[in-house]
Each structure stands twice: as C-alpha cells, then as structure tokens.
Short mmCIF file of C-alpha atoms and ligand atoms in Angstrom, two decimals:
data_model
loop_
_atom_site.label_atom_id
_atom_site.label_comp_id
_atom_site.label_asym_id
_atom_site.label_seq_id
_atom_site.Cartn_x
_atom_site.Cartn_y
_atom_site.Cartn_z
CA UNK T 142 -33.18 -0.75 -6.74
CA UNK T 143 -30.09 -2.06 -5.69
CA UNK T 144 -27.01 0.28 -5.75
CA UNK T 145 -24.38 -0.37 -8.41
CA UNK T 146 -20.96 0.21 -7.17
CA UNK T 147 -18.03 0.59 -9.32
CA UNK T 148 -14.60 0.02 -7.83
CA UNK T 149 -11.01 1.07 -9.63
CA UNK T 150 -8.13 -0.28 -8.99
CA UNK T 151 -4.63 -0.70 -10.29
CA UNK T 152 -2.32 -1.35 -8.08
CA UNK T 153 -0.85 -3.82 -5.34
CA UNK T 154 -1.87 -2.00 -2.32
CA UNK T 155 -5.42 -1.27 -3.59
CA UNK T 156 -5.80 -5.53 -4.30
CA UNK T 157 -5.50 -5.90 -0.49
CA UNK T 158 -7.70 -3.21 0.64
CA UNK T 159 -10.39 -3.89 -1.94
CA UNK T 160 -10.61 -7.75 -0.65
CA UNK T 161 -11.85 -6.89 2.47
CA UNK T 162 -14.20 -4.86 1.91
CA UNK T 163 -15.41 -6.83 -1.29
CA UNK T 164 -16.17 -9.89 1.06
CA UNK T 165 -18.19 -7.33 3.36
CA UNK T 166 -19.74 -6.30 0.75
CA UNK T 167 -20.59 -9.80 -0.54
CA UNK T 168 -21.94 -10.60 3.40
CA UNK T 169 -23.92 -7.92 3.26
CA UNK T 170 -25.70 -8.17 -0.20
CA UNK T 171 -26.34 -4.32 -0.23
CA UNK T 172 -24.74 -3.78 -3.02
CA UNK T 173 -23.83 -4.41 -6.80
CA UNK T 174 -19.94 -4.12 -6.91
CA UNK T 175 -18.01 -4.97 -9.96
CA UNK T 176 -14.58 -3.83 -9.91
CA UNK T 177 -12.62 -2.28 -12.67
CA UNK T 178 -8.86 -2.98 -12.57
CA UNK T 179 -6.86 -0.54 -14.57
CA UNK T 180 -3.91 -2.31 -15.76
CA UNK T 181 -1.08 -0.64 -13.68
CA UNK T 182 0.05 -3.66 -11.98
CA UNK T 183 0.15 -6.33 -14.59
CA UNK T 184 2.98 -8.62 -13.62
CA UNK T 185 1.25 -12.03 -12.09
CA UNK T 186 3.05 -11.54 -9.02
CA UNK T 187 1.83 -7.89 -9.11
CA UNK T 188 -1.76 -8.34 -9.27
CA UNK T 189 -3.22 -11.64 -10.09
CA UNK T 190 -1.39 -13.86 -7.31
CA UNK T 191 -3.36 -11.21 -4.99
CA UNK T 192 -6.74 -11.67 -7.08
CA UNK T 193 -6.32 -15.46 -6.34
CA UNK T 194 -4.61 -15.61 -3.02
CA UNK T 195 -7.15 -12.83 -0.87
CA UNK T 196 -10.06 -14.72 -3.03
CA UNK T 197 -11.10 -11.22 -5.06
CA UNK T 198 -13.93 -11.16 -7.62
CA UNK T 199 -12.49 -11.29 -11.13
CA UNK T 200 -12.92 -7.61 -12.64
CA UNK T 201 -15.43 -7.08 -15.29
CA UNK T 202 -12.48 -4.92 -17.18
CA UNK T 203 -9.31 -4.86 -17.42
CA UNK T 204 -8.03 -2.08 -19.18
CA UNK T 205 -4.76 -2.57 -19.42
CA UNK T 206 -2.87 0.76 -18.72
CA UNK T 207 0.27 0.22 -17.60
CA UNK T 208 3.78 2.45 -17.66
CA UNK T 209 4.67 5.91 -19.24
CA UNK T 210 5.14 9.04 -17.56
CA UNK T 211 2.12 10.23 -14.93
CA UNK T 212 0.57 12.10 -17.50
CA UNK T 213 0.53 9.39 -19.75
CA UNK T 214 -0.64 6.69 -17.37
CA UNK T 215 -3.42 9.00 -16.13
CA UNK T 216 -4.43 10.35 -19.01
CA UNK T 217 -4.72 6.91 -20.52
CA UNK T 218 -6.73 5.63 -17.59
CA UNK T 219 -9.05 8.62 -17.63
CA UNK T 220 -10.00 7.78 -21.23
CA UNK T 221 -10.73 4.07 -20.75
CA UNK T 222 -12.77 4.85 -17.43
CA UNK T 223 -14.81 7.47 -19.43
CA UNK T 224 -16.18 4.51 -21.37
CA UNK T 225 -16.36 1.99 -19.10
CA UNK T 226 -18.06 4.49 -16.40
CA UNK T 227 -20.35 5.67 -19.72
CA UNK T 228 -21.22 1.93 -20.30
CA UNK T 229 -21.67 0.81 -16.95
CA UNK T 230 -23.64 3.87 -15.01
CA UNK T 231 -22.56 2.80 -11.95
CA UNK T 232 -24.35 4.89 -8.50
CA UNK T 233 -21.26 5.29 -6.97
CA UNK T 234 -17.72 5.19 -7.68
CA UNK T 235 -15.23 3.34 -4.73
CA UNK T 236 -11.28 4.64 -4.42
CA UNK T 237 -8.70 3.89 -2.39
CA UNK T 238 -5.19 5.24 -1.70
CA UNK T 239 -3.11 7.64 -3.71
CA UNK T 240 -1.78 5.90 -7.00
CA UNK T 241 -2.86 6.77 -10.66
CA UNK T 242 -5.48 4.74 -10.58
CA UNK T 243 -7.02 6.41 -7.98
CA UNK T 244 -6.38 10.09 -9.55
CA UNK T 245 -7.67 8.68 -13.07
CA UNK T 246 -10.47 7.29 -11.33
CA UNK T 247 -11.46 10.04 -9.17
CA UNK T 248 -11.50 12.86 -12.48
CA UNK T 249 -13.95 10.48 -14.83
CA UNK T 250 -16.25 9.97 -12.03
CA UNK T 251 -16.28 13.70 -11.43
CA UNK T 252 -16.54 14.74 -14.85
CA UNK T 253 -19.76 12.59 -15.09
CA UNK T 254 -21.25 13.57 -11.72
CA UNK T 255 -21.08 9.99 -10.34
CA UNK T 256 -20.51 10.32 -6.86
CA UNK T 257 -16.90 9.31 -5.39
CA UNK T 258 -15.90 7.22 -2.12
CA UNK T 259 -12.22 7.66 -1.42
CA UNK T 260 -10.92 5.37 1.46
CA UNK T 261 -7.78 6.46 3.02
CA UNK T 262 -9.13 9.89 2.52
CA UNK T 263 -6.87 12.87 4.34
CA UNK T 264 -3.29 11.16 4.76
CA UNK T 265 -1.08 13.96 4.07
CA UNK T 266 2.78 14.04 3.51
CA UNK T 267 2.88 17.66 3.06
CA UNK T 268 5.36 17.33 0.20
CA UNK T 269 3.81 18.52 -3.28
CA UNK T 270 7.04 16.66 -4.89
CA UNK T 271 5.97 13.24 -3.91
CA UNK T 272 3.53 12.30 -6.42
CA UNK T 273 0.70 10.18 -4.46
CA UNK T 274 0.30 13.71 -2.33
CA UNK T 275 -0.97 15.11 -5.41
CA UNK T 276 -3.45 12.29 -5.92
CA UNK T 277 -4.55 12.35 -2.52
CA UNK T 278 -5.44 15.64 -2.71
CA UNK T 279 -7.24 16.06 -6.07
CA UNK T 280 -9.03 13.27 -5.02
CA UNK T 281 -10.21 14.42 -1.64
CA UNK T 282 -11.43 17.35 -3.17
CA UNK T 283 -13.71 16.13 -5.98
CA UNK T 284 -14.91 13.29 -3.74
CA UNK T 285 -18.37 13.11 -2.37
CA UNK T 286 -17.76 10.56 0.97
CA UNK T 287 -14.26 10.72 2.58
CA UNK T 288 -13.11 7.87 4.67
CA UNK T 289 -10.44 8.47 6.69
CA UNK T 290 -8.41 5.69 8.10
CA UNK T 291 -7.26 8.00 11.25
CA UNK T 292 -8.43 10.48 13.80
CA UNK T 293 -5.02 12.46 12.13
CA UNK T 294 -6.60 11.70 8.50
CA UNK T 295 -9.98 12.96 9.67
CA UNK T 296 -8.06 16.35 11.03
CA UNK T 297 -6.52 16.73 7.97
CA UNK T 298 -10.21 16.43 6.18
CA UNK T 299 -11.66 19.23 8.51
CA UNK T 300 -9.04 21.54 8.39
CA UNK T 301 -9.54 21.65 4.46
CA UNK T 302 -13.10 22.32 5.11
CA UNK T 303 -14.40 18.27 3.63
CA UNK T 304 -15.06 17.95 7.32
CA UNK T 305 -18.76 17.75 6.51
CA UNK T 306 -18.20 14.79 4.37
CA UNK T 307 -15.70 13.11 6.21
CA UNK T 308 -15.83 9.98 8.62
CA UNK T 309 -13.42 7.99 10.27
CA UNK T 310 -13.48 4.45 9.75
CA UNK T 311 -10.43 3.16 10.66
CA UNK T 312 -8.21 1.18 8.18
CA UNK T 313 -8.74 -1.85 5.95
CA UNK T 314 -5.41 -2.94 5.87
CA UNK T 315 -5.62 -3.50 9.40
CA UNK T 316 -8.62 -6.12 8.89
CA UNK T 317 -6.68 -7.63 6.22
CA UNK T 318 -3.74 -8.01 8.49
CA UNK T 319 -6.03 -9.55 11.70
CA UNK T 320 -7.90 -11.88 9.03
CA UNK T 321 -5.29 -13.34 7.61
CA UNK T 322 -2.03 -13.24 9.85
CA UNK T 323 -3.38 -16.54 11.46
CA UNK T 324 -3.13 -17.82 7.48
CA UNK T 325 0.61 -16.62 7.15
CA UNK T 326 2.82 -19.51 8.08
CA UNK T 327 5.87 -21.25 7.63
CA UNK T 328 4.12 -23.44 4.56
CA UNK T 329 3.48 -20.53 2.84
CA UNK T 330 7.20 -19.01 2.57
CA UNK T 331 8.38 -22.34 0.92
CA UNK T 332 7.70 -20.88 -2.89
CA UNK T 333 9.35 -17.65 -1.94
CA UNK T 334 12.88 -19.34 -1.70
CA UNK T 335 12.05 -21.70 -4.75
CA UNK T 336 14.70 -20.18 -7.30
CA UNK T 337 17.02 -18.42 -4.52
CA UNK T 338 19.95 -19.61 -3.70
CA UNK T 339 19.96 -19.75 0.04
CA UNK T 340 17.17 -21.12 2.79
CA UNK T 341 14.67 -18.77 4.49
CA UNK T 342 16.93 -17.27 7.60
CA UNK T 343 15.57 -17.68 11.18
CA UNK T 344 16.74 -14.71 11.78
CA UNK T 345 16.27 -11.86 9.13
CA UNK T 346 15.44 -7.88 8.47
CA UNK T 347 12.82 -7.31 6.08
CA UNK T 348 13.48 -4.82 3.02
CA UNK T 349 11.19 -3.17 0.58
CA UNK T 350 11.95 -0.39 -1.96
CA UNK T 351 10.15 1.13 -4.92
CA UNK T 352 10.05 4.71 -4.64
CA UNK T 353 11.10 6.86 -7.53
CA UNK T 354 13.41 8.73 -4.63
CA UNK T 355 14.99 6.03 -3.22
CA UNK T 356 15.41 3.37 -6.51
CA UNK T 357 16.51 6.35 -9.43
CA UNK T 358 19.91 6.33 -8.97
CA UNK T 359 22.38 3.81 -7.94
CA UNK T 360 23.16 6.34 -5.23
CA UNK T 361 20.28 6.09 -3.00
CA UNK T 362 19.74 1.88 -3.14
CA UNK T 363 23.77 1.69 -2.74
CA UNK T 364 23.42 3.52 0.56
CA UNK T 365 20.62 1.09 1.77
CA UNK T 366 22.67 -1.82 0.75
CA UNK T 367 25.72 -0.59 2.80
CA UNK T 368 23.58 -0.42 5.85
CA UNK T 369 22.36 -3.86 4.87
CA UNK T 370 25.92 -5.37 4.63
CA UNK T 371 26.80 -4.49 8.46
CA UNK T 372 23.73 -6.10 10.02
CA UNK T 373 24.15 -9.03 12.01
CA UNK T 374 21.31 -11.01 9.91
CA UNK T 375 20.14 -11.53 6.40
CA UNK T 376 18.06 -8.90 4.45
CA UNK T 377 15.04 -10.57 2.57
CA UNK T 378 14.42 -8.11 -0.25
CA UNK T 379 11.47 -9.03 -2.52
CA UNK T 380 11.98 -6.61 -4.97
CA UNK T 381 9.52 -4.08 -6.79
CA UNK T 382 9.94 -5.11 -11.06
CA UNK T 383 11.10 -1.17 -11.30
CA UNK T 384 14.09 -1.41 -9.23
CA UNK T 385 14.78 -5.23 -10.40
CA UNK T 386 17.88 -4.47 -13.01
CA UNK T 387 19.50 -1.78 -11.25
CA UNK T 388 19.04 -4.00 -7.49
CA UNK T 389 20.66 -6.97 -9.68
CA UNK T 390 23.70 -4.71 -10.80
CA UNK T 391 24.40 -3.58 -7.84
CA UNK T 392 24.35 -6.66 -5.69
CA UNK T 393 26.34 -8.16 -8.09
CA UNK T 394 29.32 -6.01 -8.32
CA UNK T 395 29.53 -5.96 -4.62
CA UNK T 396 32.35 -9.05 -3.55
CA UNK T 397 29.82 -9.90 -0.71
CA UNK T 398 26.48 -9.29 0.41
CA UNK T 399 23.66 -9.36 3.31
CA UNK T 400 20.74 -8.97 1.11
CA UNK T 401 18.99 -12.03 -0.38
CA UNK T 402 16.59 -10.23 -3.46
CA UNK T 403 13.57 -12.48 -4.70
CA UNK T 404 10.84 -11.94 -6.31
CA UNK T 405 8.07 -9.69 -5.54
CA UNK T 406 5.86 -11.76 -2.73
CA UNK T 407 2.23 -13.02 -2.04
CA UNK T 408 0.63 -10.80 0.56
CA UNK T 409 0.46 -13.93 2.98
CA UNK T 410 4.27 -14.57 2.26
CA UNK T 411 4.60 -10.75 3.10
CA UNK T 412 2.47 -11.07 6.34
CA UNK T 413 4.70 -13.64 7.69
CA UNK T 414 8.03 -11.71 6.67
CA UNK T 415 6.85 -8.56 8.33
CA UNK T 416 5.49 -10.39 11.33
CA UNK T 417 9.06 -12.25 11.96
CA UNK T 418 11.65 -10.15 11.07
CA UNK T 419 13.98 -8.72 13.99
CA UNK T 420 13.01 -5.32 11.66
CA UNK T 421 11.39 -3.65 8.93
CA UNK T 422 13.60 -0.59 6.21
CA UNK T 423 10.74 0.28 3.68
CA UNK T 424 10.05 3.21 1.82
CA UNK T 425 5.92 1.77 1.58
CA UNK T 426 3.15 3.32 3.12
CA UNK T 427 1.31 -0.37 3.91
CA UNK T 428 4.66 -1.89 5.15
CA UNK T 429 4.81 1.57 7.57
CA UNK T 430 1.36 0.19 8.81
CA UNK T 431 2.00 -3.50 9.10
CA UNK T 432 5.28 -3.40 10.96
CA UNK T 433 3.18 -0.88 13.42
CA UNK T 434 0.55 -3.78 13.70
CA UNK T 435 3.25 -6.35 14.35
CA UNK T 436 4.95 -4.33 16.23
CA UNK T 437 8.07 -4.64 14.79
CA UNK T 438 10.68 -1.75 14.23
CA UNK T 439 10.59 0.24 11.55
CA UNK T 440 13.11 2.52 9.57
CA UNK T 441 11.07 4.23 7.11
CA UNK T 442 13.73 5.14 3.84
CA UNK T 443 11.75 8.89 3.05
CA UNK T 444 12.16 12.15 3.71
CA UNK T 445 8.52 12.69 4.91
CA UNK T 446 5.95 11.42 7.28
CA UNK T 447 2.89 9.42 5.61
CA UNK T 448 1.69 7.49 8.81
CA UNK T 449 2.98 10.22 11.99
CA UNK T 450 0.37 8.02 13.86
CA UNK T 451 3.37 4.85 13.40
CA UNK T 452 6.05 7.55 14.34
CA UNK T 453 5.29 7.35 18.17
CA UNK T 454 8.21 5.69 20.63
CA UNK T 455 10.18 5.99 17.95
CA UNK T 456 8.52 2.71 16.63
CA UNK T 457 9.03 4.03 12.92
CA UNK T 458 11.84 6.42 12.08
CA UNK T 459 12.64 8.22 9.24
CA UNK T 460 15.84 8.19 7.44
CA UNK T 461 18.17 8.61 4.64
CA UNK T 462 19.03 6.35 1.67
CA UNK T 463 22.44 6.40 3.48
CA UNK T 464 24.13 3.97 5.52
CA UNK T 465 24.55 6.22 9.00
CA UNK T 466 21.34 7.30 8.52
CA UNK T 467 19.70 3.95 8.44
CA UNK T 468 21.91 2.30 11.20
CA UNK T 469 21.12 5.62 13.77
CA UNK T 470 17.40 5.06 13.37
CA UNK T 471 17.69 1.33 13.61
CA UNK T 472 19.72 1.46 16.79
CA UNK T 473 17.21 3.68 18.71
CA UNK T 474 14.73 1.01 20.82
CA UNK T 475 10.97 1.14 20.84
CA UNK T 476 8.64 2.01 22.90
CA UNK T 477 4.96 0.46 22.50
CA UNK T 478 2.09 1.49 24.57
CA UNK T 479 -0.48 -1.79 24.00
CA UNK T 480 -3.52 1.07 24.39
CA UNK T 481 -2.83 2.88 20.96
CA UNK T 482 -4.07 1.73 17.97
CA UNK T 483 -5.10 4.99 16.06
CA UNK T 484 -5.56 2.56 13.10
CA UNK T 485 -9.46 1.46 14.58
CA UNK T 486 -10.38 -2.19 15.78
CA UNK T 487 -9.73 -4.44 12.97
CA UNK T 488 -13.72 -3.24 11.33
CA UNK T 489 -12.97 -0.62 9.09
CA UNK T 490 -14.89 -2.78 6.08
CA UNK T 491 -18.48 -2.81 7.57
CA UNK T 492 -17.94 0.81 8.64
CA UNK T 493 -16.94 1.45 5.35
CA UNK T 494 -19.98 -0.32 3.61
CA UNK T 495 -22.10 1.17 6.56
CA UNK T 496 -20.90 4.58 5.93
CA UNK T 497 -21.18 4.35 1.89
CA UNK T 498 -25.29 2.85 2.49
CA UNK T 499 -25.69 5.73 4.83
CA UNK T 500 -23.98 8.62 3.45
CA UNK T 501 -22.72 8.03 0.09
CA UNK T 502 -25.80 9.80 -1.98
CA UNK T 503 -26.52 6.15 -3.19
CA UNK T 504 -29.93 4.44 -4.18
C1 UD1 I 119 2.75 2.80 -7.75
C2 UD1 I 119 2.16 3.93 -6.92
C3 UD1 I 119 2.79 3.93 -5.53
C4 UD1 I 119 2.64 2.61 -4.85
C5 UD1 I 119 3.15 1.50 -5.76
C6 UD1 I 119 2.76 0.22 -5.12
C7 UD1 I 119 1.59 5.84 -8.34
C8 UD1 I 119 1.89 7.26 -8.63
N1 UD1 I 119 2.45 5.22 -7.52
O1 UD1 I 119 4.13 3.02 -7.90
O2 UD1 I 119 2.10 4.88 -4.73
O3 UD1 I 119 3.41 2.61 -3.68
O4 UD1 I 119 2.50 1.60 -7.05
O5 UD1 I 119 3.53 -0.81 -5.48
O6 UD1 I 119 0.61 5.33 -8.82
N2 UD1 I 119 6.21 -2.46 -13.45
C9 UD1 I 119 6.34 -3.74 -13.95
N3 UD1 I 119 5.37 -4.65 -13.64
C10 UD1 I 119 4.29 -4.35 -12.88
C11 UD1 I 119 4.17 -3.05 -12.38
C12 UD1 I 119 5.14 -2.11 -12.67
O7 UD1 I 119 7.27 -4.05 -14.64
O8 UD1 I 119 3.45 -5.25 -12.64
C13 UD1 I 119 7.26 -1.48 -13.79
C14 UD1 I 119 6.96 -0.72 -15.08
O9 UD1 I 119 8.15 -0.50 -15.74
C15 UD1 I 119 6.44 0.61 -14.58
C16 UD1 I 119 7.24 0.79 -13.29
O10 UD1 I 119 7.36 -0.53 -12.76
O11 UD1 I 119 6.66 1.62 -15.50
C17 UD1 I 119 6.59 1.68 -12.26
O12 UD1 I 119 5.25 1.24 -12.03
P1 UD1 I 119 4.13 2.31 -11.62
O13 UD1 I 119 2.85 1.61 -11.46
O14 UD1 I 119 4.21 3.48 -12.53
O15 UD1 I 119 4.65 2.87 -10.25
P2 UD1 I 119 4.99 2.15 -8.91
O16 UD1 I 119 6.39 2.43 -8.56
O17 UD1 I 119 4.56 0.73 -8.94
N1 UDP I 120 3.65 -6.52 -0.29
C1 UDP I 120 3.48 -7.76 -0.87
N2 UDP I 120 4.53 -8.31 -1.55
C2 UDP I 120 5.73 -7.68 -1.67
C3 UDP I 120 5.89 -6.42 -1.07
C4 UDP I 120 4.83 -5.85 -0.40
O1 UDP I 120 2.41 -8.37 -0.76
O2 UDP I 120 6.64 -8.23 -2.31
C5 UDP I 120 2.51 -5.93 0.42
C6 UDP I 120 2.81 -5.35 1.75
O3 UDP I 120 2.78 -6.31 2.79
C7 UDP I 120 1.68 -4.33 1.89
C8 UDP I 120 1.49 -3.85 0.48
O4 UDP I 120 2.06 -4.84 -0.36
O5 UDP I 120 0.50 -4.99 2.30
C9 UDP I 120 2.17 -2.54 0.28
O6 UDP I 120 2.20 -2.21 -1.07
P1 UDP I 120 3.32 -1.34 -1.74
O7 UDP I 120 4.51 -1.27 -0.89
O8 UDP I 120 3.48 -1.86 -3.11
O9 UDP I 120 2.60 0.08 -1.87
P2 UDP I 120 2.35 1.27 -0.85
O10 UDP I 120 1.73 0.73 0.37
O11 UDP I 120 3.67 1.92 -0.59
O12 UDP I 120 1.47 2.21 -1.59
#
C-alpha cells in the first residue's frame, strides 16, 4: 500500500520549502502527497506566483482561511482540516515552520491520531511573546517525527526530551537556494521594476519587513527608514501587503527618500536581490538564512535570535527598529569561515523523504 501523505500549508515560506521536497518526493515515487493549502496567503503574489514559479503541484483544497486574530485564523483552519483530514485519511501528516498553518495543522492531525512530520522542528527564540515560538513548540510536542534543520535545532529537541524522535536533516531552504540561484538572473528582475518609478540600482541594500513588532506602529518602520535615508545606496523594499498602507504613508510624507517599495517579489526575483545586494535589514527568518548562504551581511530588525547558527562573525546582527541601532550593526565587518555551514549540504529533501519512509510510523 502506498503511503498517503498529506501536506498543509499556508504561507509564503512554507511554498518554498514544500517545492523541494515535493519534487523529491515525485523522484522518488514513495509516496502519495497531495497538499492542502490553507488560505493564509491568498494574494497572487503571495502564494500562487510561488505555486507556478518553483513548479508546485496544485493543492487538492484550498480552504481559504485567511486574516482575523490568531485565534480566529487557527481556529478556523483547525475546523476545515478536521474535514478535509476526516475525508482524506491521509498516513501521515507533513509541517513545516512556525505559522498558523502549521499550529492548525499540527492540533487536527493530533486530535485524530494521524501521525505528524514537522520540518524545521526545534528552532527556538526563547521569547513566548513572539507568536511562531508558540507554534513551534505546540507543534514539536504533539509531533511524531521531528526534523531539525540544525545540530542547534536538534539540541533544542533533546533537551526537551523529543530527542528520541528527532533527526537532523539539514534545511530545505538551503536546496531551494543551491537549485535555483543559477535560475535567478538579471531577466528575471525586469517585472519587479515594471510599475516603479526608478531602474533596478547596481548598487542596492535589500529590505524586508512584516513582523507585527517592527510594522504596528509608525514608530518602529520610521526608525528603519531613517537608517535607510543615510545609506550610500538605494533600499529595494518589496513590501509584505500588511505593512503596504502604513510603508506608503510614511514614505510619502518624507521630502526625500532612499527606499524604493514594490511589490511583494517572486522567490527567483528574491534570490537574485539577496544574492547582490551590498546588504540584507530583515526581520524574516528565511531572509536570516539566505543572506547567510550568500554570504551577504545581515542586520536582523528583532529583539531575539531565530537562526544563532547565522549570528557567527558577526555575519547577522541583531538590532533595533531605530536608526543608531541599525547603522552600528551594519558598520561592524564580517567574518566568514568557508568550513561552516551548520545548515547541511544542500540534501535536506531526500533526507527528509528518507527519514519520513524510515521513521515516520508510515505504511
Ligand atoms: C505569517 C507568519 C509569519 C511569517 C509570515 C510570512 C503566523 C503567525 N505568522 O505572518 O511567521 O513570517 O506569515 O510571510 O502565521 N495579507 C494580505 N494578503 C496576503 C497575506 C496577508 O493582505 O496574501 C494581510 C492580511 O491583512 C492579513 C495580514 O496581512 O491579516 C497578516 O497576514 P498573516 O498571515 O496573519 O500574518 P503574516 O504577517 O503574513
Ligand atoms: N521572499 C520572496 N518575496 C518577497 C520577500 C521574501 O520570495 O517579496 C522570500 C524570501 O527570499 C524567503 C522567504 O520569502 O525565501 C521568506 O519568507 P517570509 O519572510 O515571508 O517569512 P519567514 O521566513 O520570516 O517566516
């Protein structure tokens, strides 16, 4: 009998992760997979230009769950999964990351005794006040195969006693990044600039902001702009649709400014702008990760470590949503040691489709 594997996702970061390991999974014929996508990104340039672009099988379902508060979203998603998890009686239920979708996910399948992969399994922020570290956690703990993405995620697993049912793998978004960096050219940008009114810069800094802490107040995405008005290039700022109106009201009342805000971007188009840019000020856990591949600077706009593994040489810094903060970290030079990749060699998909025909509790 071949093993029927449902995967959730919702999100923007999950799209990019599950393509890899859908085409392993595809190369391998092991398993069933359809994919359930819950409706939390929903905006074309949020979720299908990702479905299209990384070549990701259409989901069965679409359920269409999108805003609200956490509880709502979740609680929402945890409904419609019931019934689609009911209906489809999948073997084994595949998360990744630490968004609603994954939490919703993670209690249905547990609630009906399907077993639960989580990729990305054991990242830990240590802050109970930033939402995904709740996720992360429940999820952890109700999961039956946790795949950690570093030796410091597999710690984390073993010190909360899952160490039994815990493997490292490495990380996906590092195979996405090696697969398709070759892809992510100059052709590609074009449709990024379409509507703006200015050219791609030669020289730029790359900006990305969509936390709740950094984007829900005019306070905190004020300070980043200051920083970004005394740099000596551009800022390309594809911007997140929850920070759109207030990024657009503040840009505009300033007399001039550094930052050039488009649209939310392609992951290809994102790719290139990480790989190029003399830096990278994010407050996203991927963008943490891809800068560290590229090895390009990175000033990371939250008050807490996600990735420590990015943190060493100071080749990631934390900072403040305030202009002294961000210039301080920016000014301090990195240090890269080629022999350090905690992030695994570019195969975290076949380990993970290895690990979930091996030790998953499927078949
Ligand atoms: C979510 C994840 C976060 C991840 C981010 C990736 C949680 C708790 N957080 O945050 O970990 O870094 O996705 O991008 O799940 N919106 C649109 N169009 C869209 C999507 C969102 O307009 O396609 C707007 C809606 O008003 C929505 C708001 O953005 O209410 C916030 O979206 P939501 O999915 O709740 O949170 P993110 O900030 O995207
Ligand atoms: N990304 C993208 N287009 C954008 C901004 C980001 O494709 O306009 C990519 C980015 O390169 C990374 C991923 O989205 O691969 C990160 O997702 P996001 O920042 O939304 O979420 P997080 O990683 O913080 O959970």
């Amino acid at each position: 009998m071949t093993c029927k594997l449902m995967t959730v996702v919702g999100a923007r970061p999950q799209f990019i992760k599950a393509a890899v390991v859908s085409h392993e999974i595809a190369r391998t014929g092991a398993l069933e997979e359809i994919i359930v996508h819950t409706g939390q990104h929903y905006d074309e340039n949020m979720s299908q230009a990702f479905f299209n672009e990384l070549d990701i099988p259409k989901p069965k379902v679409n359920l269409g769950v999108s805003g609200g508060s956490h509880a709502e979203m979740t609680a929402a998603m945890l409904v419609e999964l019931e019934g689609v998890m009911l209906e489809e009686r999948p073997h084994v239920v595949l998360l990744y990351g630490d968004t609603n979708s994954t939490l919703a996910g993670a209690l249905a399948a547990a609630k009906l005794h399907i077993p639960i992969v989580h990729v990305e399994a054991g990242a830990r922020t240590r802050s109970m006040t930033n939402p995904e570290e709740v996720n992360r956690i429940c999820t952890d703990h109700v999961s039956s195969l946790l795949l950690a993405c570093t030796p410091a995620s597999l710690d984390n697993l073993m010190s909360e006693g899952l160490g039994a049912i815990s493997w490292f793998v490495g990380d996906p978004m590092l195979d996405a990044f090696m697969e398709y960096r070759a892809l992510a050219s100059v052709p590609v940008m074009a449709s990024v600039f379409d509507g703006s009114a200015v050219a791609m810069p030669e020289r730029y800094y790359y900006l990305t902001c969509h936390r709740e802490e950094n984007t829900g107040s005019d306070e905190a995405l004020s300070g980043v702009f200051d920083a970004a008005e005394v740099l000596d290039a551009p800022v390309v700022f594809p911007v997140h649709p929850r920070v759109r109106q207030r990024a657009l009201s503040l840009l505009r009342a300033r007399k001039r400014t550094n930052v050039i805000m488009v649209d939310p971007v392609g992951y290809l188009e994102s790719i290139y702008l990480v790989d190029h840019a003399q830096q990278v000020i994010t407050d996203s856990g991927g963008l943490q990760r891809e800068a560290f591949f590229a090895q390009v600077k990175c000033t990371t706009l939250l008050d807490f470590e996600v990735w420590p593994e990015t943190m060493v040489g100071n080749r990631n810094i934390l900072a403040k949503p305030e202009k002294a903060s961000i210039l301080l970290a920016m000014e301090k030079r990195q240090e890269i040691d080629e022999s350090y990749q905690p992030f695994g060699a570019g195969d975290a998909s076949a380990r993970i489709v290895q690990a979930i025909m091996q030790h998953g509790k499927v078949g």
